[in-house]
Amino acid sequence: MAGKRCRNIHFTARRRPRKATTARRGVRTRAPETAAPTPPVVTFTRDDLAAKLISLNVPSAREAQKSADRALTNVFAAIRHALAEADLTIPDFGTLRAARRETGREIRIRFHPDDKLKQAVEARLHAGP
């Protein structure tokens, strides 16, 4: 009879406080050598973008450079003008939105990329070096 009574009594041992550790038991952390490599940072200057706009059918390189520079100037001016009036959405590229912060009255311009742009960037990042 006494044995049956003891079965229902649960003794709780006093727990020691845990040491402050970053890794817990059973939780696997990723080793730094297996982490994905960071993609190289490539910055395009205005001249680089203009070179991408140069068409091959222009007779001379100087005329091509001038026309590409004019086109790029017009694109940036159009974006500035559109953002001055309202939000700007460029199909298959993304949305530019200007907003003012309430606390500091600071103007912030945010860019939300379109799905096609995200897919193109993800394809480049997953392709590797």
mmCIF file of N, CA and C in Angstrom:
data_model
loop_
_atom_site.group_PDB
_atom_site.id
_atom_site.type_symbol
_atom_site.label_atom_id
_atom_site.label_comp_id
_atom_site.label_asym_id
_atom_site.label_seq_id
_atom_site.Cartn_x
_atom_site.Cartn_y
_atom_site.Cartn_z
ATOM 1 N N MET A 1 0.803 -1.191 0.000
ATOM 2 C CA MET A 1 0.000 0.000 0.000
ATOM 3 C C MET A 1 0.852 1.263 0.000
ATOM 4 N N ALA A 2 1.872 1.243 0.756
ATOM 5 C CA ALA A 2 2.734 2.417 0.829
ATOM 6 C C ALA A 2 3.413 2.666 -0.506
ATOM 7 N N GLY A 3 3.700 1.605 -1.258
ATOM 8 C CA GLY A 3 4.337 1.753 -2.559
ATOM 9 C C GLY A 3 3.442 2.460 -3.552
ATOM 10 N N LYS A 4 2.145 2.227 -3.488
ATOM 11 C CA LYS A 4 1.218 2.876 -4.406
ATOM 12 C C LYS A 4 1.116 4.371 -4.140
ATOM 13 N N ARG A 5 1.168 4.752 -2.879
ATOM 14 C CA ARG A 5 1.091 6.174 -2.557
ATOM 15 C C ARG A 5 2.313 6.927 -3.096
ATOM 16 N N CYS A 6 3.442 6.341 -3.036
ATOM 17 C CA CYS A 6 4.663 7.015 -3.480
ATOM 18 C C CYS A 6 4.690 7.209 -4.988
ATOM 19 N N ARG A 7 3.983 6.362 -5.710
ATOM 20 C CA ARG A 7 3.979 6.507 -7.161
ATOM 21 C C ARG A 7 3.320 7.811 -7.610
ATOM 22 N N ASN A 8 2.370 8.289 -6.877
ATOM 23 C CA ASN A 8 1.647 9.498 -7.263
ATOM 24 C C ASN A 8 2.337 10.780 -6.813
ATOM 25 N N ILE A 9 3.325 10.675 -6.000
ATOM 26 C CA ILE A 9 4.027 11.861 -5.518
ATOM 27 C C ILE A 9 5.202 12.131 -6.450
ATOM 28 N N HIS A 10 5.270 13.322 -6.946
ATOM 29 C CA HIS A 10 6.364 13.715 -7.836
ATOM 30 C C HIS A 10 7.257 14.695 -7.101
ATOM 31 N N PHE A 11 8.504 14.358 -7.048
ATOM 32 C CA PHE A 11 9.462 15.234 -6.405
ATOM 33 C C PHE A 11 10.100 16.116 -7.472
ATOM 34 N N THR A 12 10.093 17.372 -7.226
ATOM 35 C CA THR A 12 10.749 18.289 -8.162
ATOM 36 C C THR A 12 12.077 18.704 -7.564
ATOM 37 N N ALA A 13 13.108 18.422 -8.289
ATOM 38 C CA ALA A 13 14.439 18.803 -7.819
ATOM 39 C C ALA A 13 14.625 20.297 -8.036
ATOM 40 N N ARG A 14 15.357 20.873 -7.160
ATOM 41 C CA ARG A 14 15.623 22.298 -7.279
ATOM 42 C C ARG A 14 16.578 22.521 -8.449
ATOM 43 N N ARG A 15 16.185 23.363 -9.382
ATOM 44 C CA ARG A 15 16.996 23.603 -10.572
ATOM 45 C C ARG A 15 18.055 24.651 -10.307
ATOM 46 N N ARG A 16 19.213 24.394 -10.884
ATOM 47 C CA ARG A 16 20.267 25.391 -10.815
ATOM 48 C C ARG A 16 20.008 26.436 -11.892
ATOM 49 N N PRO A 17 20.350 27.669 -11.641
ATOM 50 C CA PRO A 17 20.165 28.677 -12.700
ATOM 51 C C PRO A 17 21.092 28.368 -13.871
ATOM 52 N N ARG A 18 20.583 28.578 -15.069
ATOM 53 C CA ARG A 18 21.364 28.314 -16.275
ATOM 54 C C ARG A 18 22.423 29.376 -16.470
ATOM 55 N N LYS A 19 23.521 28.928 -17.030
ATOM 56 C CA LYS A 19 24.559 29.882 -17.378
ATOM 57 C C LYS A 19 24.136 30.606 -18.646
ATOM 58 N N ALA A 20 24.527 31.832 -18.761
ATOM 59 C CA ALA A 20 24.190 32.613 -19.953
ATOM 60 C C ALA A 20 25.068 32.147 -21.106
ATOM 61 N N THR A 21 24.463 31.423 -22.024
ATOM 62 C CA THR A 21 25.191 30.956 -23.201
ATOM 63 C C THR A 21 24.415 31.347 -24.437
ATOM 64 N N THR A 22 25.114 31.425 -25.525
ATOM 65 C CA THR A 22 24.443 31.783 -26.774
ATOM 66 C C THR A 22 23.826 30.564 -27.437
ATOM 67 N N ALA A 23 24.448 29.401 -27.273
ATOM 68 C CA ALA A 23 23.918 28.192 -27.910
ATOM 69 C C ALA A 23 23.170 27.356 -26.880
ATOM 70 N N ARG A 24 22.017 26.864 -27.254
ATOM 71 C CA ARG A 24 21.234 25.997 -26.382
ATOM 72 C C ARG A 24 21.391 24.564 -26.838
ATOM 73 N N ARG A 25 21.034 23.660 -25.972
ATOM 74 C CA ARG A 25 21.109 22.254 -26.318
ATOM 75 C C ARG A 25 20.098 21.918 -27.390
ATOM 76 N N GLY A 26 20.533 21.181 -28.382
ATOM 77 C CA GLY A 26 19.614 20.740 -29.419
ATOM 78 C C GLY A 26 19.403 21.746 -30.538
ATOM 79 N N VAL A 27 19.928 22.938 -30.391
ATOM 80 C CA VAL A 27 19.763 23.960 -31.423
ATOM 81 C C VAL A 27 21.055 24.022 -32.227
ATOM 82 N N ARG A 28 20.935 23.808 -33.510
ATOM 83 C CA ARG A 28 22.115 23.848 -34.364
ATOM 84 C C ARG A 28 22.285 25.246 -34.928
ATOM 85 N N THR A 29 23.496 25.695 -34.879
ATOM 86 C CA THR A 29 23.798 26.990 -35.477
ATOM 87 C C THR A 29 24.639 26.754 -36.714
ATOM 88 N N ARG A 30 24.509 27.629 -37.659
ATOM 89 C CA ARG A 30 25.233 27.502 -38.914
ATOM 90 C C ARG A 30 26.679 27.956 -38.711
ATOM 91 N N ALA A 31 27.579 27.132 -39.175
ATOM 92 C CA ALA A 31 28.993 27.470 -39.062
ATOM 93 C C ALA A 31 29.310 28.631 -39.999
ATOM 94 N N PRO A 32 30.215 29.509 -39.610
ATOM 95 C CA PRO A 32 30.511 30.656 -40.467
ATOM 96 C C PRO A 32 31.057 30.279 -41.835
ATOM 97 N N GLU A 33 31.764 29.123 -41.941
ATOM 98 C CA GLU A 33 32.315 28.765 -43.237
ATOM 99 C C GLU A 33 31.254 28.265 -44.203
ATOM 100 N N THR A 34 30.079 27.863 -43.707
ATOM 101 C CA THR A 34 29.027 27.394 -44.601
ATOM 102 C C THR A 34 28.064 28.508 -44.982
ATOM 103 N N ALA A 35 28.271 29.691 -44.441
ATOM 104 C CA ALA A 35 27.372 30.803 -44.758
ATOM 105 C C ALA A 35 27.526 31.179 -46.228
ATOM 106 N N ALA A 36 26.439 31.659 -46.807
ATOM 107 C CA ALA A 36 26.456 32.036 -48.220
ATOM 108 C C ALA A 36 27.394 33.219 -48.423
ATOM 109 N N PRO A 37 28.185 33.192 -49.478
ATOM 110 C CA PRO A 37 29.093 34.322 -49.718
ATOM 111 C C PRO A 37 28.305 35.567 -50.092
ATOM 112 N N THR A 38 28.793 36.691 -49.638
ATOM 113 C CA THR A 38 28.106 37.934 -49.962
ATOM 114 C C THR A 38 28.400 38.310 -51.406
ATOM 115 N N PRO A 39 27.387 38.796 -52.109
ATOM 116 C CA PRO A 39 27.610 39.168 -53.513
ATOM 117 C C PRO A 39 28.501 40.398 -53.599
ATOM 118 N N PRO A 40 29.258 40.516 -54.666
ATOM 119 C CA PRO A 40 30.117 41.690 -54.803
ATOM 120 C C PRO A 40 29.279 42.951 -54.996
ATOM 121 N N VAL A 41 29.751 44.037 -54.433
ATOM 122 C CA VAL A 41 29.049 45.310 -54.557
ATOM 123 C C VAL A 41 29.503 45.975 -55.849
ATOM 124 N N VAL A 42 28.550 46.198 -56.729
ATOM 125 C CA VAL A 42 28.841 46.841 -58.007
ATOM 126 C C VAL A 42 28.063 48.143 -58.046
ATOM 127 N N THR A 43 28.767 49.235 -58.205
ATOM 128 C CA THR A 43 28.091 50.523 -58.310
ATOM 129 C C THR A 43 28.211 51.018 -59.741
ATOM 130 N N PHE A 44 27.106 51.526 -60.233
ATOM 131 C CA PHE A 44 27.078 52.077 -61.581
ATOM 132 C C PHE A 44 27.128 53.586 -61.480
ATOM 133 N N THR A 45 28.064 54.174 -62.173
ATOM 134 C CA THR A 45 28.121 55.627 -62.246
ATOM 135 C C THR A 45 27.224 56.081 -63.392
ATOM 136 N N ARG A 46 27.090 57.358 -63.506
ATOM 137 C CA ARG A 46 26.270 57.911 -64.586
ATOM 138 C C ARG A 46 26.835 57.513 -65.949
ATOM 139 N N ASP A 47 28.159 57.500 -66.072
ATOM 140 C CA ASP A 47 28.790 57.114 -67.340
ATOM 141 C C ASP A 47 28.547 55.642 -67.667
ATOM 142 N N ASP A 48 28.549 54.796 -66.633
ATOM 143 C CA ASP A 48 28.287 53.373 -66.865
ATOM 144 C C ASP A 48 26.868 53.154 -67.380
ATOM 145 N N LEU A 49 25.915 53.871 -66.766
ATOM 146 C CA LEU A 49 24.525 53.745 -67.226
ATOM 147 C C LEU A 49 24.365 54.295 -68.635
ATOM 148 N N ALA A 50 25.050 55.381 -68.918
ATOM 149 C CA ALA A 50 24.974 55.957 -70.266
ATOM 150 C C ALA A 50 25.563 55.000 -71.292
ATOM 151 N N ALA A 51 26.626 54.297 -70.924
ATOM 152 C CA ALA A 51 27.236 53.336 -71.842
ATOM 153 C C ALA A 51 26.279 52.188 -72.155
ATOM 154 N N LYS A 52 25.426 51.831 -71.191
ATOM 155 C CA LYS A 52 24.444 50.775 -71.435
ATOM 156 C C LYS A 52 23.341 51.245 -72.376
ATOM 157 N N LEU A 53 23.127 52.557 -72.458
ATOM 158 C CA LEU A 53 22.081 53.094 -73.323
ATOM 159 C C LEU A 53 22.549 53.346 -74.755
ATOM 160 N N ILE A 54 23.837 53.283 -74.977
ATOM 161 C CA ILE A 54 24.371 53.592 -76.309
ATOM 162 C C ILE A 54 23.881 52.556 -77.315
ATOM 163 N N SER A 55 23.302 53.051 -78.386
ATOM 164 C CA SER A 55 22.846 52.129 -79.435
ATOM 165 C C SER A 55 23.975 51.896 -80.425
ATOM 166 N N LEU A 56 23.958 50.761 -81.070
ATOM 167 C CA LEU A 56 25.046 50.393 -81.977
ATOM 168 C C LEU A 56 24.926 51.029 -83.351
ATOM 169 N N ASN A 57 23.750 51.559 -83.709
ATOM 170 C CA ASN A 57 23.575 52.085 -85.057
ATOM 171 C C ASN A 57 23.928 53.567 -85.196
ATOM 172 N N VAL A 58 24.430 54.205 -84.154
ATOM 173 C CA VAL A 58 24.834 55.600 -84.235
ATOM 174 C C VAL A 58 26.204 55.652 -84.916
ATOM 175 N N PRO A 59 26.389 56.562 -85.885
ATOM 176 C CA PRO A 59 27.621 56.572 -86.687
ATOM 177 C C PRO A 59 28.910 56.725 -85.878
ATOM 178 N N SER A 60 28.947 57.597 -84.898
ATOM 179 C CA SER A 60 30.203 57.796 -84.172
ATOM 180 C C SER A 60 29.995 57.565 -82.678
ATOM 181 N N ALA A 61 31.066 57.234 -82.009
ATOM 182 C CA ALA A 61 31.000 56.970 -80.573
ATOM 183 C C ALA A 61 30.685 58.240 -79.792
ATOM 184 N N ARG A 62 31.180 59.380 -80.266
ATOM 185 C CA ARG A 62 30.925 60.640 -79.575
ATOM 186 C C ARG A 62 29.436 60.979 -79.608
ATOM 187 N N GLU A 63 28.791 60.814 -80.770
ATOM 188 C CA GLU A 63 27.351 61.066 -80.870
ATOM 189 C C GLU A 63 26.571 60.081 -80.007
ATOM 190 N N ALA A 64 27.020 58.851 -79.979
ATOM 191 C CA ALA A 64 26.345 57.842 -79.163
ATOM 192 C C ALA A 64 26.431 58.199 -77.687
ATOM 193 N N GLN A 65 27.606 58.630 -77.237
ATOM 194 C CA GLN A 65 27.784 59.007 -75.843
ATOM 195 C C GLN A 65 26.924 60.211 -75.492
ATOM 196 N N LYS A 66 26.857 61.188 -76.386
ATOM 197 C CA LYS A 66 26.039 62.376 -76.129
ATOM 198 C C LYS A 66 24.560 62.026 -76.059
ATOM 199 N N SER A 67 24.092 61.191 -76.978
ATOM 200 C CA SER A 67 22.666 60.837 -76.972
ATOM 201 C C SER A 67 22.315 59.999 -75.744
ATOM 202 N N ALA A 68 23.211 59.119 -75.333
ATOM 203 C CA ALA A 68 22.958 58.318 -74.135
ATOM 204 C C ALA A 68 22.948 59.198 -72.894
ATOM 205 N N ASP A 69 23.852 60.169 -72.834
ATOM 206 C CA ASP A 69 23.895 61.081 -71.697
ATOM 207 C C ASP A 69 22.632 61.934 -71.636
ATOM 208 N N ARG A 70 22.167 62.404 -72.797
ATOM 209 C CA ARG A 70 20.917 63.173 -72.841
ATOM 210 C C ARG A 70 19.734 62.324 -72.394
ATOM 211 N N ALA A 71 19.695 61.085 -72.853
ATOM 212 C CA ALA A 71 18.596 60.196 -72.475
ATOM 213 C C ALA A 71 18.589 59.950 -70.972
ATOM 214 N N LEU A 72 19.757 59.727 -70.398
ATOM 215 C CA LEU A 72 19.852 59.497 -68.964
ATOM 216 C C LEU A 72 19.462 60.741 -68.172
ATOM 217 N N THR A 73 19.879 61.905 -68.640
ATOM 218 C CA THR A 73 19.491 63.160 -67.998
ATOM 219 C C THR A 73 17.980 63.330 -68.026
ATOM 220 N N ASN A 74 17.365 63.021 -69.149
ATOM 221 C CA ASN A 74 15.909 63.139 -69.264
ATOM 222 C C ASN A 74 15.187 62.143 -68.362
ATOM 223 N N VAL A 75 15.720 60.935 -68.239
ATOM 224 C CA VAL A 75 15.086 59.930 -67.367
ATOM 225 C C VAL A 75 15.131 60.393 -65.916
ATOM 226 N N PHE A 76 16.301 60.850 -65.449
ATOM 227 C CA PHE A 76 16.411 61.313 -64.066
ATOM 228 C C PHE A 76 15.553 62.551 -63.816
ATOM 229 N N ALA A 77 15.480 63.453 -64.775
ATOM 230 C CA ALA A 77 14.636 64.642 -64.628
ATOM 231 C C ALA A 77 13.165 64.249 -64.553
ATOM 232 N N ALA A 78 12.768 63.280 -65.359
ATOM 233 C CA ALA A 78 11.375 62.824 -65.328
ATOM 234 C C ALA A 78 11.040 62.169 -63.992
ATOM 235 N N ILE A 79 11.971 61.404 -63.440
ATOM 236 C CA ILE A 79 11.739 60.768 -62.137
ATOM 237 C C ILE A 79 11.625 61.833 -61.050
ATOM 238 N N ARG A 80 12.523 62.829 -61.052
ATOM 239 C CA ARG A 80 12.442 63.914 -60.063
ATOM 240 C C ARG A 80 11.128 64.671 -60.181
ATOM 241 N N HIS A 81 10.710 64.981 -61.403
ATOM 242 C CA HIS A 81 9.474 65.723 -61.627
ATOM 243 C C HIS A 81 8.264 64.914 -61.155
ATOM 244 N N ALA A 82 8.245 63.626 -61.456
ATOM 245 C CA ALA A 82 7.115 62.786 -61.056
ATOM 246 C C ALA A 82 7.044 62.640 -59.540
ATOM 247 N N LEU A 83 8.195 62.507 -58.870
ATOM 248 C CA LEU A 83 8.190 62.392 -57.410
ATOM 249 C C LEU A 83 7.797 63.704 -56.739
ATOM 250 N N ALA A 84 8.049 64.831 -57.393
ATOM 251 C CA ALA A 84 7.641 66.116 -56.830
ATOM 252 C C ALA A 84 6.123 66.238 -56.809
ATOM 253 N N GLU A 85 5.451 65.593 -57.762
ATOM 254 C CA GLU A 85 3.996 65.684 -57.839
ATOM 255 C C GLU A 85 3.294 64.580 -57.055
ATOM 256 N N ALA A 86 3.760 63.344 -57.174
ATOM 257 C CA ALA A 86 3.094 62.209 -56.521
ATOM 258 C C ALA A 86 4.048 61.019 -56.514
ATOM 259 N N ASP A 87 3.525 59.863 -56.067
ATOM 260 C CA ASP A 87 4.320 58.644 -56.088
ATOM 261 C C ASP A 87 4.530 58.192 -57.527
ATOM 262 N N LEU A 88 5.604 57.485 -57.743
ATOM 263 C CA LEU A 88 5.975 57.065 -59.089
ATOM 264 C C LEU A 88 6.030 55.545 -59.150
ATOM 265 N N THR A 89 5.306 54.955 -60.097
ATOM 266 C CA THR A 89 5.348 53.516 -60.324
ATOM 267 C C THR A 89 5.861 53.265 -61.728
ATOM 268 N N ILE A 90 6.950 52.519 -61.821
ATOM 269 C CA ILE A 90 7.521 52.145 -63.111
ATOM 270 C C ILE A 90 7.208 50.671 -63.312
ATOM 271 N N PRO A 91 6.428 50.325 -64.342
ATOM 272 C CA PRO A 91 6.044 48.923 -64.538
ATOM 273 C C PRO A 91 7.263 48.015 -64.671
ATOM 274 N N ASP A 92 7.185 46.852 -64.067
ATOM 275 C CA ASP A 92 8.232 45.824 -64.072
ATOM 276 C C ASP A 92 9.521 46.281 -63.398
ATOM 277 N N PHE A 93 9.501 47.412 -62.706
ATOM 278 C CA PHE A 93 10.697 47.884 -62.007
ATOM 279 C C PHE A 93 10.412 48.102 -60.528
ATOM 280 N N GLY A 94 9.426 48.959 -60.212
ATOM 281 C CA GLY A 94 9.101 49.188 -58.815
ATOM 282 C C GLY A 94 8.383 50.505 -58.604
ATOM 283 N N THR A 95 8.223 50.857 -57.323
ATOM 284 C CA THR A 95 7.503 52.063 -56.936
ATOM 285 C C THR A 95 8.395 52.926 -56.057
ATOM 286 N N LEU A 96 8.462 54.204 -56.377
ATOM 287 C CA LEU A 96 9.159 55.183 -55.552
ATOM 288 C C LEU A 96 8.101 56.004 -54.830
ATOM 289 N N ARG A 97 8.264 56.142 -53.511
ATOM 290 C CA ARG A 97 7.264 56.849 -52.722
ATOM 291 C C ARG A 97 7.979 57.815 -51.786
ATOM 292 N N ALA A 98 7.544 59.055 -51.798
ATOM 293 C CA ALA A 98 8.115 60.068 -50.908
ATOM 294 C C ALA A 98 7.171 60.272 -49.733
ATOM 295 N N ALA A 99 7.740 60.342 -48.536
ATOM 296 C CA ALA A 99 6.939 60.548 -47.327
ATOM 297 C C ALA A 99 7.733 61.410 -46.356
ATOM 298 N N ARG A 100 7.012 62.066 -45.472
ATOM 299 C CA ARG A 100 7.645 62.912 -44.465
ATOM 300 C C ARG A 100 7.456 62.249 -43.105
ATOM 301 N N ARG A 101 8.543 62.175 -42.346
ATOM 302 C CA ARG A 101 8.465 61.590 -41.009
ATOM 303 C C ARG A 101 7.776 62.574 -40.075
ATOM 304 N N GLU A 102 6.995 62.042 -39.171
ATOM 305 C CA GLU A 102 6.262 62.900 -38.237
ATOM 306 C C GLU A 102 7.189 63.503 -37.181
ATOM 307 N N THR A 103 8.166 62.731 -36.729
ATOM 308 C CA THR A 103 8.992 63.210 -35.621
ATOM 309 C C THR A 103 9.997 64.272 -36.045
ATOM 310 N N GLY A 104 10.758 63.997 -37.074
ATOM 311 C CA GLY A 104 11.817 64.924 -37.456
ATOM 312 C C GLY A 104 11.481 65.784 -38.646
ATOM 313 N N ARG A 105 10.306 65.577 -39.216
ATOM 314 C CA ARG A 105 9.884 66.309 -40.412
ATOM 315 C C ARG A 105 10.877 66.091 -41.554
ATOM 316 N N GLU A 106 11.522 64.953 -41.527
ATOM 317 C CA GLU A 106 12.520 64.608 -42.535
ATOM 318 C C GLU A 106 11.843 63.894 -43.698
ATOM 319 N N ILE A 107 12.241 64.206 -44.907
ATOM 320 C CA ILE A 107 11.655 63.575 -46.092
ATOM 321 C C ILE A 107 12.428 62.303 -46.399
ATOM 322 N N ARG A 108 11.688 61.208 -46.594
ATOM 323 C CA ARG A 108 12.298 59.929 -46.936
ATOM 324 C C ARG A 108 11.695 59.435 -48.240
ATOM 325 N N ILE A 109 12.527 58.929 -49.106
ATOM 326 C CA ILE A 109 12.063 58.343 -50.359
ATOM 327 C C ILE A 109 12.314 56.851 -50.270
ATOM 328 N N ARG A 110 11.250 56.076 -50.420
ATOM 329 C CA ARG A 110 11.352 54.622 -50.320
ATOM 330 C C ARG A 110 11.112 53.989 -51.672
ATOM 331 N N PHE A 111 11.784 52.887 -51.887
ATOM 332 C CA PHE A 111 11.653 52.146 -53.137
ATOM 333 C C PHE A 111 11.156 50.745 -52.826
ATOM 334 N N HIS A 112 10.079 50.346 -53.477
ATOM 335 C CA HIS A 112 9.540 48.997 -53.352
ATOM 336 C C HIS A 112 9.688 48.319 -54.708
ATOM 337 N N PRO A 113 10.574 47.320 -54.812
ATOM 338 C CA PRO A 113 10.805 46.690 -56.114
ATOM 339 C C PRO A 113 9.629 45.835 -56.561
ATOM 340 N N ASP A 114 9.470 45.717 -57.869
ATOM 341 C CA ASP A 114 8.439 44.883 -58.466
ATOM 342 C C ASP A 114 8.897 43.424 -58.424
ATOM 343 N N ASP A 115 7.958 42.500 -58.611
ATOM 344 C CA ASP A 115 8.280 41.076 -58.552
ATOM 345 C C ASP A 115 9.295 40.666 -59.616
ATOM 346 N N LYS A 116 9.180 41.217 -60.809
ATOM 347 C CA LYS A 116 10.120 40.848 -61.874
ATOM 348 C C LYS A 116 11.539 41.307 -61.547
ATOM 349 N N LEU A 117 11.671 42.469 -60.930
ATOM 350 C CA LEU A 117 12.992 42.950 -60.531
ATOM 351 C C LEU A 117 13.558 42.070 -59.417
ATOM 352 N N LYS A 118 12.711 41.683 -58.462
ATOM 353 C CA LYS A 118 13.157 40.794 -57.392
ATOM 354 C C LYS A 118 13.646 39.465 -57.949
ATOM 355 N N GLN A 119 12.897 38.902 -58.911
ATOM 356 C CA GLN A 119 13.290 37.624 -59.502
ATOM 357 C C GLN A 119 14.624 37.744 -60.230
ATOM 358 N N ALA A 120 14.837 38.845 -60.922
ATOM 359 C CA ALA A 120 16.097 39.032 -61.645
ATOM 360 C C ALA A 120 17.274 39.123 -60.679
ATOM 361 N N VAL A 121 17.086 39.838 -59.575
ATOM 362 C CA VAL A 121 18.164 39.977 -58.593
ATOM 363 C C VAL A 121 18.408 38.648 -57.882
ATOM 364 N N GLU A 122 17.335 37.929 -57.534
ATOM 365 C CA GLU A 122 17.501 36.627 -56.885
ATOM 366 C C GLU A 122 18.218 35.646 -57.798
ATOM 367 N N ALA A 123 17.926 35.695 -59.095
ATOM 368 C CA ALA A 123 18.601 34.803 -60.041
ATOM 369 C C ALA A 123 20.097 35.110 -60.083
ATOM 370 N N ARG A 124 20.449 36.389 -60.013
ATOM 371 C CA ARG A 124 21.866 36.761 -60.012
ATOM 372 C C ARG A 124 22.544 36.324 -58.721
ATOM 373 N N LEU A 125 21.851 36.470 -57.582
ATOM 374 C CA LEU A 125 22.450 36.108 -56.302
ATOM 375 C C LEU A 125 22.602 34.602 -56.153
ATOM 376 N N HIS A 126 21.655 33.840 -56.686
ATOM 377 C CA HIS A 126 21.725 32.384 -56.562
ATOM 378 C C HIS A 126 22.648 31.754 -57.594
ATOM 379 N N ALA A 127 23.016 32.504 -58.626
ATOM 380 C CA ALA A 127 23.901 31.963 -59.653
ATOM 381 C C ALA A 127 25.316 31.785 -59.119
ATOM 382 N N GLY A 128 25.702 32.602 -58.165
ATOM 383 C CA GLY A 128 27.038 32.488 -57.584
ATOM 384 C C GLY A 128 28.087 33.187 -58.427
ATOM 385 N N PRO A 129 29.339 33.102 -57.961
ATOM 386 C CA PRO A 129 30.412 33.802 -58.682
ATOM 387 C C PRO A 129 30.821 33.102 -59.949
#
